mmCIF file of C-alpha atoms and ligand atoms in Angstrom:
data_model
loop_
_atom_site.group_PDB
_atom_site.id
_atom_site.type_symbol
_atom_site.label_atom_id
_atom_site.label_comp_id
_atom_site.label_asym_id
_atom_site.label_seq_id
_atom_site.Cartn_x
_atom_site.Cartn_y
_atom_site.Cartn_z
ATOM 1 C CA MET A 1 -3.867 106.509 -32.637
ATOM 2 C CA ALA A 2 -5.019 104.870 -29.406
ATOM 3 C CA SER A 3 -5.755 107.363 -26.650
ATOM 4 C CA ARG A 4 -3.926 107.273 -23.387
ATOM 5 C CA VAL A 5 -6.419 107.145 -20.524
ATOM 6 C CA LEU A 6 -5.551 109.018 -17.357
ATOM 7 C CA ARG A 7 -7.553 108.424 -14.204
ATOM 8 C CA ILE A 8 -7.786 111.556 -12.113
ATOM 9 C CA GLY A 9 -8.972 111.783 -8.502
ATOM 10 C CA LEU A 10 -10.991 114.928 -7.750
ATOM 11 C CA ILE A 11 -10.864 116.218 -4.170
ATOM 12 C CA PRO A 12 -12.708 119.556 -3.963
ATOM 13 C CA GLY A 13 -12.357 119.901 -0.172
ATOM 14 C CA ASP A 14 -13.931 122.970 1.413
ATOM 15 C CA GLY A 15 -15.096 126.472 0.509
ATOM 16 C CA ILE A 16 -14.190 127.674 -2.985
ATOM 17 C CA GLY A 17 -12.439 124.334 -3.580
ATOM 18 C CA LYS A 18 -15.913 123.121 -4.552
ATOM 19 C CA GLU A 19 -16.265 125.958 -7.063
ATOM 20 C CA VAL A 20 -12.887 125.668 -8.765
ATOM 21 C CA ILE A 21 -12.164 121.916 -8.921
ATOM 22 C CA PRO A 22 -15.118 121.294 -11.285
ATOM 23 C CA ALA A 23 -13.473 123.843 -13.604
ATOM 24 C CA GLY A 24 -10.327 121.691 -13.635
ATOM 25 C CA ARG A 25 -12.406 118.704 -14.665
ATOM 26 C CA ARG A 26 -14.148 120.603 -17.454
ATOM 27 C CA LEU A 27 -10.792 121.838 -18.681
ATOM 28 C CA LEU A 28 -9.508 118.267 -19.030
ATOM 29 C CA GLU A 29 -12.709 117.227 -20.778
ATOM 30 C CA ALA A 30 -12.376 120.131 -23.204
ATOM 31 C CA LEU A 31 -8.857 119.274 -24.389
ATOM 32 C CA PRO A 32 -8.789 118.577 -28.118
ATOM 33 C CA SER A 33 -8.981 114.861 -28.925
ATOM 34 C CA SER A 34 -6.005 115.267 -31.277
ATOM 35 C CA LEU A 35 -3.823 115.250 -28.149
ATOM 36 C CA GLY A 36 -4.571 111.553 -27.694
ATOM 37 C CA LEU A 37 -5.648 111.858 -24.083
ATOM 38 C CA LYS A 38 -8.789 110.611 -22.373
ATOM 39 C CA PHE A 39 -9.767 111.172 -18.790
ATOM 40 C CA ASP A 40 -11.585 109.147 -16.272
ATOM 41 C CA PHE A 41 -12.619 110.818 -13.019
ATOM 42 C CA VAL A 42 -13.183 109.586 -9.516
ATOM 43 C CA ASP A 43 -14.742 111.836 -6.866
ATOM 44 C CA LEU A 44 -12.965 111.684 -3.524
ATOM 45 C CA HIS A 45 -13.331 113.393 -0.177
ATOM 46 C CA ALA A 46 -11.084 115.172 2.291
ATOM 47 C CA GLY A 47 -11.174 118.331 4.354
ATOM 48 C CA PHE A 48 -12.859 119.916 7.303
ATOM 49 C CA GLU A 49 -16.395 119.211 6.164
ATOM 50 C CA THR A 50 -15.447 115.572 5.617
ATOM 51 C CA PHE A 51 -13.978 115.555 9.119
ATOM 52 C CA GLU A 52 -17.196 116.925 10.599
ATOM 53 C CA LYS A 53 -19.270 114.348 8.756
ATOM 54 C CA THR A 54 -17.106 111.265 9.134
ATOM 55 C CA GLY A 55 -14.568 111.985 11.872
ATOM 56 C CA ALA A 56 -11.672 111.674 9.420
ATOM 57 C CA ALA A 57 -10.197 114.612 7.496
ATOM 58 C CA LEU A 58 -8.518 112.188 5.114
ATOM 59 C CA PRO A 59 -10.592 109.001 4.810
ATOM 60 C CA ASP A 60 -8.588 105.804 4.139
ATOM 61 C CA LYS A 61 -10.606 105.268 0.992
ATOM 62 C CA THR A 62 -9.308 108.522 -0.501
ATOM 63 C CA VAL A 63 -5.706 107.445 0.058
ATOM 64 C CA GLU A 64 -6.295 103.924 -1.246
ATOM 65 C CA VAL A 65 -8.058 105.024 -4.419
ATOM 66 C CA LEU A 66 -5.354 107.596 -5.156
ATOM 67 C CA LYS A 67 -2.619 105.033 -4.542
ATOM 68 C CA ASN A 68 -4.101 102.103 -6.373
ATOM 69 C CA GLU A 69 -6.270 103.541 -9.118
ATOM 70 C CA CYS A 70 -5.246 107.078 -10.053
ATOM 71 C CA ASP A 71 -2.550 108.590 -12.242
ATOM 72 C CA GLY A 72 -2.933 112.016 -10.696
ATOM 73 C CA ALA A 73 -5.327 114.187 -8.732
ATOM 74 C CA LEU A 74 -6.662 117.680 -8.233
ATOM 75 C CA PHE A 75 -7.033 118.985 -4.715
ATOM 76 C CA GLY A 76 -9.067 122.120 -4.000
ATOM 77 C CA ALA A 77 -8.593 123.628 -0.572
ATOM 78 C CA VAL A 78 -9.297 122.787 3.014
ATOM 79 C CA SER A 79 -10.458 125.124 5.741
ATOM 80 C CA SER A 80 -8.220 125.356 8.711
ATOM 81 C CA PRO A 81 -10.291 126.011 11.837
ATOM 82 C CA SER A 82 -9.050 129.129 13.653
ATOM 83 C CA THR A 83 -8.611 127.238 16.922
ATOM 84 C CA ALA A 84 -7.220 123.721 17.164
ATOM 85 C CA VAL A 85 -9.949 121.090 16.814
ATOM 86 C CA LYS A 86 -9.250 117.804 18.568
ATOM 87 C CA GLY A 87 -8.459 115.043 16.084
ATOM 88 C CA TYR A 88 -8.262 117.336 13.053
ATOM 89 C CA SER A 89 -5.081 117.862 11.107
ATOM 90 C CA SER A 90 -4.404 118.962 7.552
ATOM 91 C CA PRO A 91 -5.282 116.241 5.043
ATOM 92 C CA ILE A 92 -2.896 117.581 2.417
ATOM 93 C CA VAL A 93 0.074 117.308 4.766
ATOM 94 C CA ALA A 94 -0.981 113.714 5.523
ATOM 95 C CA LEU A 95 -1.403 112.962 1.808
ATOM 96 C CA ARG A 96 2.086 114.233 1.011
ATOM 97 C CA LYS A 97 3.462 111.817 3.609
ATOM 98 C CA LYS A 98 1.323 108.833 2.658
ATOM 99 C CA LEU A 99 2.052 109.127 -1.060
ATOM 100 C CA ASP A 100 5.669 110.276 -0.587
ATOM 101 C CA LEU A 101 5.073 113.450 -2.580
ATOM 102 C CA TYR A 102 8.545 114.744 -1.934
ATOM 103 C CA ALA A 103 8.440 117.896 -4.019
ATOM 104 C CA ASN A 104 6.284 120.966 -3.872
ATOM 105 C CA VAL A 105 6.418 122.762 -7.189
ATOM 106 C CA ARG A 106 5.122 126.292 -7.493
ATOM 107 C CA PRO A 107 5.243 128.213 -10.746
ATOM 108 C CA VAL A 108 4.772 131.958 -10.396
ATOM 109 C CA LYS A 109 4.018 133.806 -13.589
ATOM 110 C CA THR A 110 2.600 137.171 -14.539
ATOM 111 C CA VAL A 111 1.090 138.073 -17.822
ATOM 112 C CA VAL A 112 -0.104 141.605 -17.237
ATOM 113 C CA THR A 113 -0.611 141.917 -13.528
ATOM 114 C CA ALA A 114 2.713 143.141 -12.156
ATOM 115 C CA PRO A 115 5.144 145.964 -12.870
ATOM 116 C CA LYS A 116 7.760 143.423 -13.963
ATOM 117 C CA PRO A 117 7.367 140.244 -15.980
ATOM 118 C CA ILE A 118 7.780 137.141 -13.847
ATOM 119 C CA ASP A 119 7.970 133.523 -14.915
ATOM 120 C CA MET A 120 9.660 131.308 -12.357
ATOM 121 C CA VAL A 121 9.034 128.034 -10.626
ATOM 122 C CA ILE A 122 10.078 127.213 -7.107
ATOM 123 C CA VAL A 123 10.908 123.583 -6.457
ATOM 124 C CA ARG A 124 10.760 122.976 -2.734
ATOM 125 C CA GLU A 125 12.020 119.841 -1.015
ATOM 126 C CA ASN A 126 9.099 118.636 1.041
ATOM 127 C CA THR A 127 10.221 115.847 3.383
ATOM 128 C CA GLU A 128 13.044 117.060 5.576
ATOM 129 C CA ASP A 129 15.030 120.105 6.780
ATOM 130 C CA LEU A 130 13.630 121.741 9.940
ATOM 131 C CA TYR A 131 10.226 120.283 9.113
ATOM 132 C CA VAL A 132 11.184 116.840 10.404
ATOM 133 C CA LYS A 133 9.721 118.384 13.586
ATOM 134 C CA ASP A 134 12.369 116.936 15.878
ATOM 135 C CA GLU A 135 12.276 119.555 18.630
ATOM 136 C CA ARG A 136 12.956 119.612 22.334
ATOM 137 C CA THR A 137 12.882 122.100 25.204
ATOM 138 C CA PHE A 138 15.051 121.924 28.315
ATOM 139 C CA ASP A 139 16.373 124.127 31.102
ATOM 140 C CA ALA A 140 19.533 126.075 30.411
ATOM 141 C CA ALA A 141 22.502 124.700 32.375
ATOM 142 C CA ASP A 142 23.148 128.131 33.911
ATOM 143 C CA GLY A 143 19.597 128.436 35.218
ATOM 144 C CA SER A 144 18.828 131.403 32.944
ATOM 145 C CA GLY A 145 15.573 129.940 31.626
ATOM 146 C CA LYS A 146 14.465 127.495 28.966
ATOM 147 C CA VAL A 147 16.228 126.535 25.748
ATOM 148 C CA ALA A 148 14.500 125.041 22.726
ATOM 149 C CA GLU A 149 16.205 123.392 19.784
ATOM 150 C CA ALA A 150 15.217 121.698 16.531
ATOM 151 C CA ILE A 151 17.011 119.334 14.185
ATOM 152 C CA LYS A 152 17.650 120.458 10.624
ATOM 153 C CA ARG A 153 18.084 117.275 8.620
ATOM 154 C CA ILE A 154 19.441 117.307 5.082
ATOM 155 C CA SER A 155 20.171 114.072 3.242
ATOM 156 C CA GLU A 156 22.011 113.369 0.036
ATOM 157 C CA LYS A 157 19.122 111.244 -1.197
ATOM 158 C CA ALA A 158 16.464 113.928 -0.786
ATOM 159 C CA SER A 159 18.733 116.701 -2.053
ATOM 160 C CA PHE A 160 19.732 114.702 -5.106
ATOM 161 C CA ARG A 161 16.197 113.836 -6.137
ATOM 162 C CA ILE A 162 14.852 117.367 -5.660
ATOM 163 C CA ALA A 163 17.720 118.921 -7.645
ATOM 164 C CA THR A 164 17.237 116.343 -10.385
ATOM 165 C CA MET A 165 13.566 117.230 -10.502
ATOM 166 C CA ALA A 166 14.477 120.931 -10.785
ATOM 167 C CA GLY A 167 16.762 120.134 -13.729
ATOM 168 C CA ASP A 168 14.040 118.062 -15.393
ATOM 169 C CA ILE A 169 11.531 120.868 -14.900
ATOM 170 C CA ALA A 170 13.926 123.434 -16.403
ATOM 171 C CA LEU A 171 14.362 121.330 -19.545
ATOM 172 C CA ARG A 172 10.657 120.607 -19.753
ATOM 173 C CA ARG A 173 9.828 124.311 -19.472
ATOM 174 C CA GLU A 174 11.927 124.831 -22.524
ATOM 175 C CA LYS A 175 9.891 122.226 -24.408
ATOM 176 C CA ILE A 176 6.660 123.829 -23.239
ATOM 177 C CA ARG A 177 7.877 127.221 -24.445
ATOM 178 C CA ALA A 178 8.677 125.628 -27.771
ATOM 179 C CA ALA A 179 5.137 124.188 -27.869
ATOM 180 C CA GLY A 180 3.715 127.689 -27.831
ATOM 181 C CA ALA A 181 3.353 128.888 -24.231
ATOM 182 C CA PRO A 182 4.774 132.422 -24.173
ATOM 183 C CA SER A 183 7.608 133.146 -21.726
ATOM 184 C CA ILE A 184 10.230 135.769 -20.919
ATOM 185 C CA HIS A 185 12.995 133.155 -20.747
ATOM 186 C CA LYS A 186 15.136 132.023 -23.622
ATOM 187 C CA SER A 187 17.188 129.246 -22.056
ATOM 188 C CA PRO A 188 16.954 127.084 -18.924
ATOM 189 C CA LEU A 189 18.542 128.252 -15.684
ATOM 190 C CA VAL A 190 18.484 126.542 -12.271
ATOM 191 C CA THR A 191 19.311 128.558 -9.148
ATOM 192 C CA ILE A 192 20.352 126.545 -6.077
ATOM 193 C CA THR A 193 19.374 128.304 -2.850
ATOM 194 C CA HIS A 194 21.171 127.723 0.447
ATOM 195 C CA LYS A 195 22.990 129.328 3.352
ATOM 196 C CA SER A 196 26.144 127.229 3.291
ATOM 197 C CA ASN A 197 28.342 130.167 4.303
ATOM 198 C CA VAL A 198 26.830 129.713 7.780
ATOM 199 C CA LEU A 199 25.461 126.159 7.762
ATOM 200 C CA SER A 200 28.394 124.499 6.085
ATOM 201 C CA GLN A 201 27.340 120.923 6.851
ATOM 202 C CA THR A 202 23.580 120.873 6.282
ATOM 203 C CA ASP A 203 23.228 123.515 3.591
ATOM 204 C CA GLY A 204 26.719 122.597 2.432
ATOM 205 C CA LEU A 205 25.459 119.077 1.704
ATOM 206 C CA PHE A 206 22.381 120.425 -0.066
ATOM 207 C CA ARG A 207 24.562 122.668 -2.185
ATOM 208 C CA SER A 208 27.195 120.097 -3.163
ATOM 209 C CA THR A 209 24.619 117.369 -3.808
ATOM 210 C CA SER A 210 22.491 119.695 -5.938
ATOM 211 C CA ARG A 211 25.586 120.658 -7.910
ATOM 212 C CA ARG A 212 26.396 116.991 -8.473
ATOM 213 C CA ALA A 213 22.812 116.162 -9.509
ATOM 214 C CA LEU A 214 22.721 119.037 -11.993
ATOM 215 C CA ALA A 215 26.099 118.092 -13.450
ATOM 216 C CA ALA A 216 24.671 114.714 -14.546
ATOM 217 C CA GLU A 217 24.903 113.658 -18.133
ATOM 218 C CA GLN A 218 21.250 114.339 -18.984
ATOM 219 C CA PHE A 219 21.771 118.037 -18.207
ATOM 220 C CA ALA A 220 25.243 118.533 -19.662
ATOM 221 C CA GLY A 221 25.395 121.550 -21.942
ATOM 222 C CA LYS A 222 21.615 122.050 -21.713
ATOM 223 C CA LEU A 223 21.299 123.889 -18.459
ATOM 224 C CA GLU A 224 22.868 126.861 -16.762
ATOM 225 C CA VAL A 225 23.315 126.347 -13.006
ATOM 226 C CA GLU A 226 23.942 129.116 -10.473
ATOM 227 C CA GLU A 227 23.761 129.396 -6.692
ATOM 228 C CA GLN A 228 22.470 132.015 -4.379
ATOM 229 C CA ILE A 229 22.578 132.568 -0.638
ATOM 230 C CA VAL A 230 18.995 132.682 0.557
ATOM 231 C CA ASP A 231 18.997 136.189 2.064
ATOM 232 C CA SER A 232 20.433 137.843 -1.035
ATOM 233 C CA MET A 233 18.044 135.648 -3.008
ATOM 234 C CA VAL A 234 15.076 137.273 -1.266
ATOM 235 C CA TYR A 235 16.452 140.704 -2.052
ATOM 236 C CA LYS A 236 16.930 139.875 -5.695
ATOM 237 C CA LEU A 237 13.608 138.047 -5.894
ATOM 238 C CA PHE A 238 11.845 141.306 -5.058
ATOM 239 C CA ARG A 239 14.111 143.630 -7.042
ATOM 240 C CA GLN A 240 14.667 141.537 -10.117
ATOM 241 C CA PRO A 241 12.161 138.670 -10.220
ATOM 242 C CA GLU A 242 12.481 138.412 -13.984
ATOM 243 C CA ALA A 243 15.976 136.948 -13.499
ATOM 244 C CA TYR A 244 14.701 133.598 -12.201
ATOM 245 C CA ASP A 245 13.637 130.536 -14.108
ATOM 246 C CA VAL A 246 13.799 127.487 -11.796
ATOM 247 C CA ILE A 247 14.730 127.815 -8.129
ATOM 248 C CA VAL A 248 15.528 124.734 -6.040
ATOM 249 C CA ALA A 249 15.501 125.045 -2.268
ATOM 250 C CA PRO A 250 15.445 123.013 0.930
ATOM 251 C CA ASN A 251 12.093 122.871 2.694
ATOM 252 C CA LEU A 252 12.155 125.966 4.932
ATOM 253 C CA TYR A 253 13.670 128.412 2.441
ATOM 254 C CA GLY A 254 11.409 126.992 -0.259
ATOM 255 C CA ASP A 255 8.340 127.533 1.910
ATOM 256 C CA ILE A 256 9.215 131.174 2.525
ATOM 257 C CA LEU A 257 10.351 131.898 -1.028
ATOM 258 C CA SER A 258 7.270 130.388 -2.593
ATOM 259 C CA ASP A 259 4.857 132.490 -0.544
ATOM 260 C CA GLY A 260 6.984 135.580 -1.142
ATOM 261 C CA ALA A 261 7.050 134.942 -4.868
ATOM 262 C CA ALA A 262 3.287 134.346 -4.945
ATOM 263 C CA ALA A 263 2.821 137.805 -3.422
ATOM 264 C CA LEU A 264 4.547 139.341 -6.442
ATOM 265 C CA VAL A 265 1.820 138.450 -8.894
ATOM 266 C CA GLY A 266 -1.136 140.255 -7.400
ATOM 267 C CA SER A 267 -3.626 137.531 -6.518
ATOM 268 C CA LEU A 268 -3.558 134.161 -4.841
ATOM 269 C CA GLY A 269 -6.175 133.222 -7.408
ATOM 270 C CA LEU A 270 -3.459 132.990 -10.079
ATOM 271 C CA VAL A 271 -0.921 130.756 -8.385
ATOM 272 C CA PRO A 272 -0.878 126.990 -8.912
ATOM 273 C CA SER A 273 1.158 124.254 -7.299
ATOM 274 C CA ALA A 274 1.790 120.547 -7.547
ATOM 275 C CA ASN A 275 2.770 117.960 -4.971
ATOM 276 C CA VAL A 276 4.898 115.459 -6.790
ATOM 277 C CA GLY A 277 6.328 112.007 -6.074
ATOM 278 C CA GLU A 278 7.513 109.110 -8.234
ATOM 279 C CA GLY A 279 4.969 108.837 -11.029
ATOM 280 C CA PHE A 280 2.226 110.724 -9.215
ATOM 281 C CA ALA A 281 1.229 114.374 -9.005
ATOM 282 C CA ILE A 282 -1.507 116.283 -7.239
ATOM 283 C CA GLY A 283 -2.348 119.703 -8.648
ATOM 284 C CA GLU A 284 -3.412 122.150 -5.954
ATOM 285 C CA PRO A 285 -4.161 125.867 -6.184
ATOM 286 C CA CYS A 286 -2.110 127.832 -3.648
ATOM 287 C CA HIS A 287 -5.054 129.628 -2.169
ATOM 288 C CA GLY A 288 -7.126 128.389 0.742
ATOM 289 C CA SER A 289 -10.869 127.893 1.000
ATOM 290 C CA ALA A 290 -11.511 131.668 0.935
ATOM 291 C CA PRO A 291 -14.603 131.672 3.183
ATOM 292 C CA ASP A 292 -15.060 135.414 2.527
ATOM 293 C CA ILE A 293 -16.044 134.862 -1.122
ATOM 294 C CA MET A 294 -17.416 131.338 -0.923
ATOM 295 C CA GLY A 295 -20.739 130.780 -2.683
ATOM 296 C CA MET A 296 -20.566 134.092 -4.560
ATOM 297 C CA GLY A 297 -19.419 132.543 -7.833
ATOM 298 C CA ILE A 298 -16.504 134.957 -8.157
ATOM 299 C CA ALA A 299 -13.489 132.798 -7.202
ATOM 300 C CA ASN A 300 -10.719 133.075 -9.740
ATOM 301 C CA PRO A 301 -10.402 129.616 -11.345
ATOM 302 C CA ILE A 302 -6.977 130.292 -12.907
ATOM 303 C CA ALA A 303 -4.900 128.888 -10.025
ATOM 304 C CA THR A 304 -6.801 125.619 -10.449
ATOM 305 C CA LEU A 305 -6.589 125.603 -14.246
ATOM 306 C CA ARG A 306 -2.838 126.186 -14.079
ATOM 307 C CA SER A 307 -2.550 123.471 -11.392
ATOM 308 C CA THR A 308 -4.360 121.119 -13.746
ATOM 309 C CA ALA A 309 -1.826 121.870 -16.487
ATOM 310 C CA LEU A 310 1.020 121.423 -14.038
ATOM 311 C CA MET A 311 -0.315 118.001 -13.020
ATOM 312 C CA LEU A 312 -0.449 117.070 -16.708
ATOM 313 C CA GLU A 313 3.194 118.089 -17.141
ATOM 314 C CA PHE A 314 4.191 115.552 -14.510
ATOM 315 C CA LEU A 315 2.042 112.891 -16.163
ATOM 316 C CA GLY A 316 3.992 113.389 -19.382
ATOM 317 C CA ALA A 317 1.276 115.334 -21.206
ATOM 318 C CA GLU A 318 3.356 118.396 -22.000
ATOM 319 C CA GLU A 319 1.595 119.387 -25.168
ATOM 320 C CA ALA A 320 -1.761 119.512 -23.396
ATOM 321 C CA ALA A 321 -0.199 121.563 -20.590
ATOM 322 C CA ALA A 322 1.262 124.041 -23.082
ATOM 323 C CA LYS A 323 -2.183 124.518 -24.664
ATOM 324 C CA ILE A 324 -3.745 125.270 -21.284
ATOM 325 C CA TYR A 325 -1.016 127.747 -20.337
ATOM 326 C CA ALA A 326 -1.443 129.555 -23.640
ATOM 327 C CA ALA A 327 -5.240 129.729 -23.204
ATOM 328 C CA VAL A 328 -4.875 131.147 -19.676
ATOM 329 C CA ASP A 329 -2.284 133.683 -20.805
ATOM 330 C CA GLY A 330 -4.598 134.671 -23.652
ATOM 331 C CA ASN A 331 -7.427 135.375 -21.204
ATOM 332 C CA LEU A 332 -5.164 137.429 -18.935
ATOM 333 C CA SER A 333 -3.463 139.452 -21.638
ATOM 334 C CA GLU A 334 -6.724 140.311 -23.360
ATOM 335 C CA GLY A 335 -7.986 141.371 -19.939
ATOM 336 C CA LYS A 336 -11.678 141.538 -20.834
ATOM 337 C CA LEU A 337 -12.936 138.726 -18.657
ATOM 338 C CA LEU A 338 -11.118 139.016 -15.354
ATOM 339 C CA SER A 339 -12.427 138.033 -11.942
ATOM 340 C CA PRO A 340 -12.810 140.672 -9.184
ATOM 341 C CA ASP A 341 -9.485 139.795 -7.485
ATOM 342 C CA LEU A 342 -7.810 141.059 -10.692
ATOM 343 C CA GLY A 343 -9.937 144.189 -10.851
ATOM 344 C CA GLY A 344 -12.535 142.769 -13.239
ATOM 345 C CA THR A 345 -16.210 141.895 -12.855
ATOM 346 C CA ALA A 346 -16.335 138.448 -14.449
ATOM 347 C CA LYS A 347 -17.796 135.485 -12.620
ATOM 348 C CA THR A 348 -15.899 132.217 -12.219
ATOM 349 C CA GLU A 349 -18.090 130.692 -14.918
ATOM 350 C CA GLU A 350 -17.335 133.439 -17.459
ATOM 351 C CA VAL A 351 -13.596 133.122 -16.930
ATOM 352 C CA VAL A 352 -13.793 129.345 -17.313
ATOM 353 C CA GLN A 353 -15.833 129.616 -20.494
ATOM 354 C CA ASP A 354 -13.444 132.151 -22.004
ATOM 355 C CA ILE A 355 -10.460 129.898 -21.331
ATOM 356 C CA LEU A 356 -12.204 126.774 -22.621
ATOM 357 C CA LYS A 357 -13.105 128.648 -25.793
ATOM 358 C CA ARG A 358 -9.425 129.515 -26.300
ATOM 359 C CA LEU A 359 -8.418 125.859 -26.115
HETATM 360 P P1 ATP B 401 -8.027 129.216 4.614
HETATM 361 O O1 ATP B 401 -8.092 129.119 6.088
HETATM 362 O O2 ATP B 401 -8.811 128.149 3.931
HETATM 363 O O3 ATP B 401 -6.635 129.352 4.076
HETATM 364 P P2 ATP B 401 -8.233 132.066 4.279
HETATM 365 O O4 ATP B 401 -9.246 132.914 4.983
HETATM 366 O O5 ATP B 401 -6.818 132.106 4.704
HETATM 367 O O6 ATP B 401 -8.778 130.576 4.228
HETATM 368 P P3 ATP B 401 -7.390 132.170 1.559
HETATM 369 O O7 ATP B 401 -8.085 131.210 0.693
HETATM 370 O O8 ATP B 401 -6.027 131.816 2.008
HETATM 371 O O9 ATP B 401 -8.352 132.486 2.770
HETATM 372 O O10 ATP B 401 -7.425 133.559 0.818
HETATM 373 C C1 ATP B 401 -6.857 134.765 1.280
HETATM 374 C C2 ATP B 401 -7.527 135.923 0.552
HETATM 375 O O11 ATP B 401 -7.362 135.793 -0.872
HETATM 376 C C3 ATP B 401 -9.031 135.983 0.781
HETATM 377 O O12 ATP B 401 -9.446 137.320 0.887
HETATM 378 C C4 ATP B 401 -9.618 135.342 -0.455
HETATM 379 O O13 ATP B 401 -10.895 135.821 -0.780
HETATM 380 C C5 ATP B 401 -8.610 135.688 -1.538
HETATM 381 N N1 ATP B 401 -8.576 134.592 -2.528
HETATM 382 C C6 ATP B 401 -8.033 133.382 -2.345
HETATM 383 N N2 ATP B 401 -8.215 132.589 -3.418
HETATM 384 C C7 ATP B 401 -8.897 133.322 -4.304
HETATM 385 C C8 ATP B 401 -9.414 133.048 -5.613
HETATM 386 N N3 ATP B 401 -9.239 131.865 -6.228
HETATM 387 N N4 ATP B 401 -10.073 134.029 -6.235
HETATM 388 C C9 ATP B 401 -10.265 135.221 -5.653
HETATM 389 N N5 ATP B 401 -9.817 135.539 -4.428
HETATM 390 C C10 ATP B 401 -9.138 134.599 -3.746
HETATM 391 MG MG1 MG B 402 -5.110 131.014 3.939
#
């Protein structure tokens, strides 16, 4: 069988990004050849260090190579300076815009680290809602002081494509479970999150469009769909996290829910994400550059390894992703080689080697 060759851009960025992204590369190289995948890597730059060296946090070359040559990418982390630095802004935010990566996908899963089992994925719309940043400030007509307001924009187009992606992910998760990645869920469920009891037009449109997208033929009879108002969702997310499989949310609620959910699993070092557009995905661990542990060789590589698997899912390599998830879960459930953030003493390198061995 001819191998499929995937070209992957590697953007380590700053801090522990440089320690964990190489682990993602080694993971891809270690995948069994029976999967029919080959990888080709291209080293790319972005981040604060790149900004200090070149004056650009996201060099044009990085964008062009990703756009024109790559199938996917891995992005480490970038440092955010504590005070605003003139000319510097987040390269990942710029990349999402330039490559139209309209979805932010964040799986949150525990194996042994929390009081309750958790295995959910939050699918966050990433292009609109309050984050269109259309704000203004003016004087109140009655002279009582200033008033500030912001536009919350919800479109049918963006709502439809994000809900469709959530449905696709729910069905794919079922396939990945079938391919041997352990899970607490038996059948696919999508929860639509909104506040349409108050915001009947904006969230109302998100809700009705998501419903319509998830009622499409490709999902008929294969998917359970429910809705939840965002405030009661937060309550239930903390009380009963095991109830959720796939959650789809507009940008702001998705932002808040995904950080809240990440807090449930005990370490940022476990939580992956992907920024996804049409035919392109960037895997990105949720954590930042972690300057406090940088250079100590103890960063937990699991968020990056899971992000690598997640990127593969979106590139149609589900079987490879399932193998990686199972290897990571094996490491966590055995619990012998855990990094310090999980209460262990293992170095990054030992965790990586254990997981590669399990592949
Ligand atoms: P940044 O400005 O880049 O976001 P930060 O100081 O906010 O940096 P984070 O990377 O967000 O740091 O991490 C928050 C905390 O979680 C830190 O104490 C960090 O050491 C820890 N942490 C983050 N990622 C990991 C990891 N992969 N392994 C172990 N600990 C981690
Ligand atoms: Mg941070």
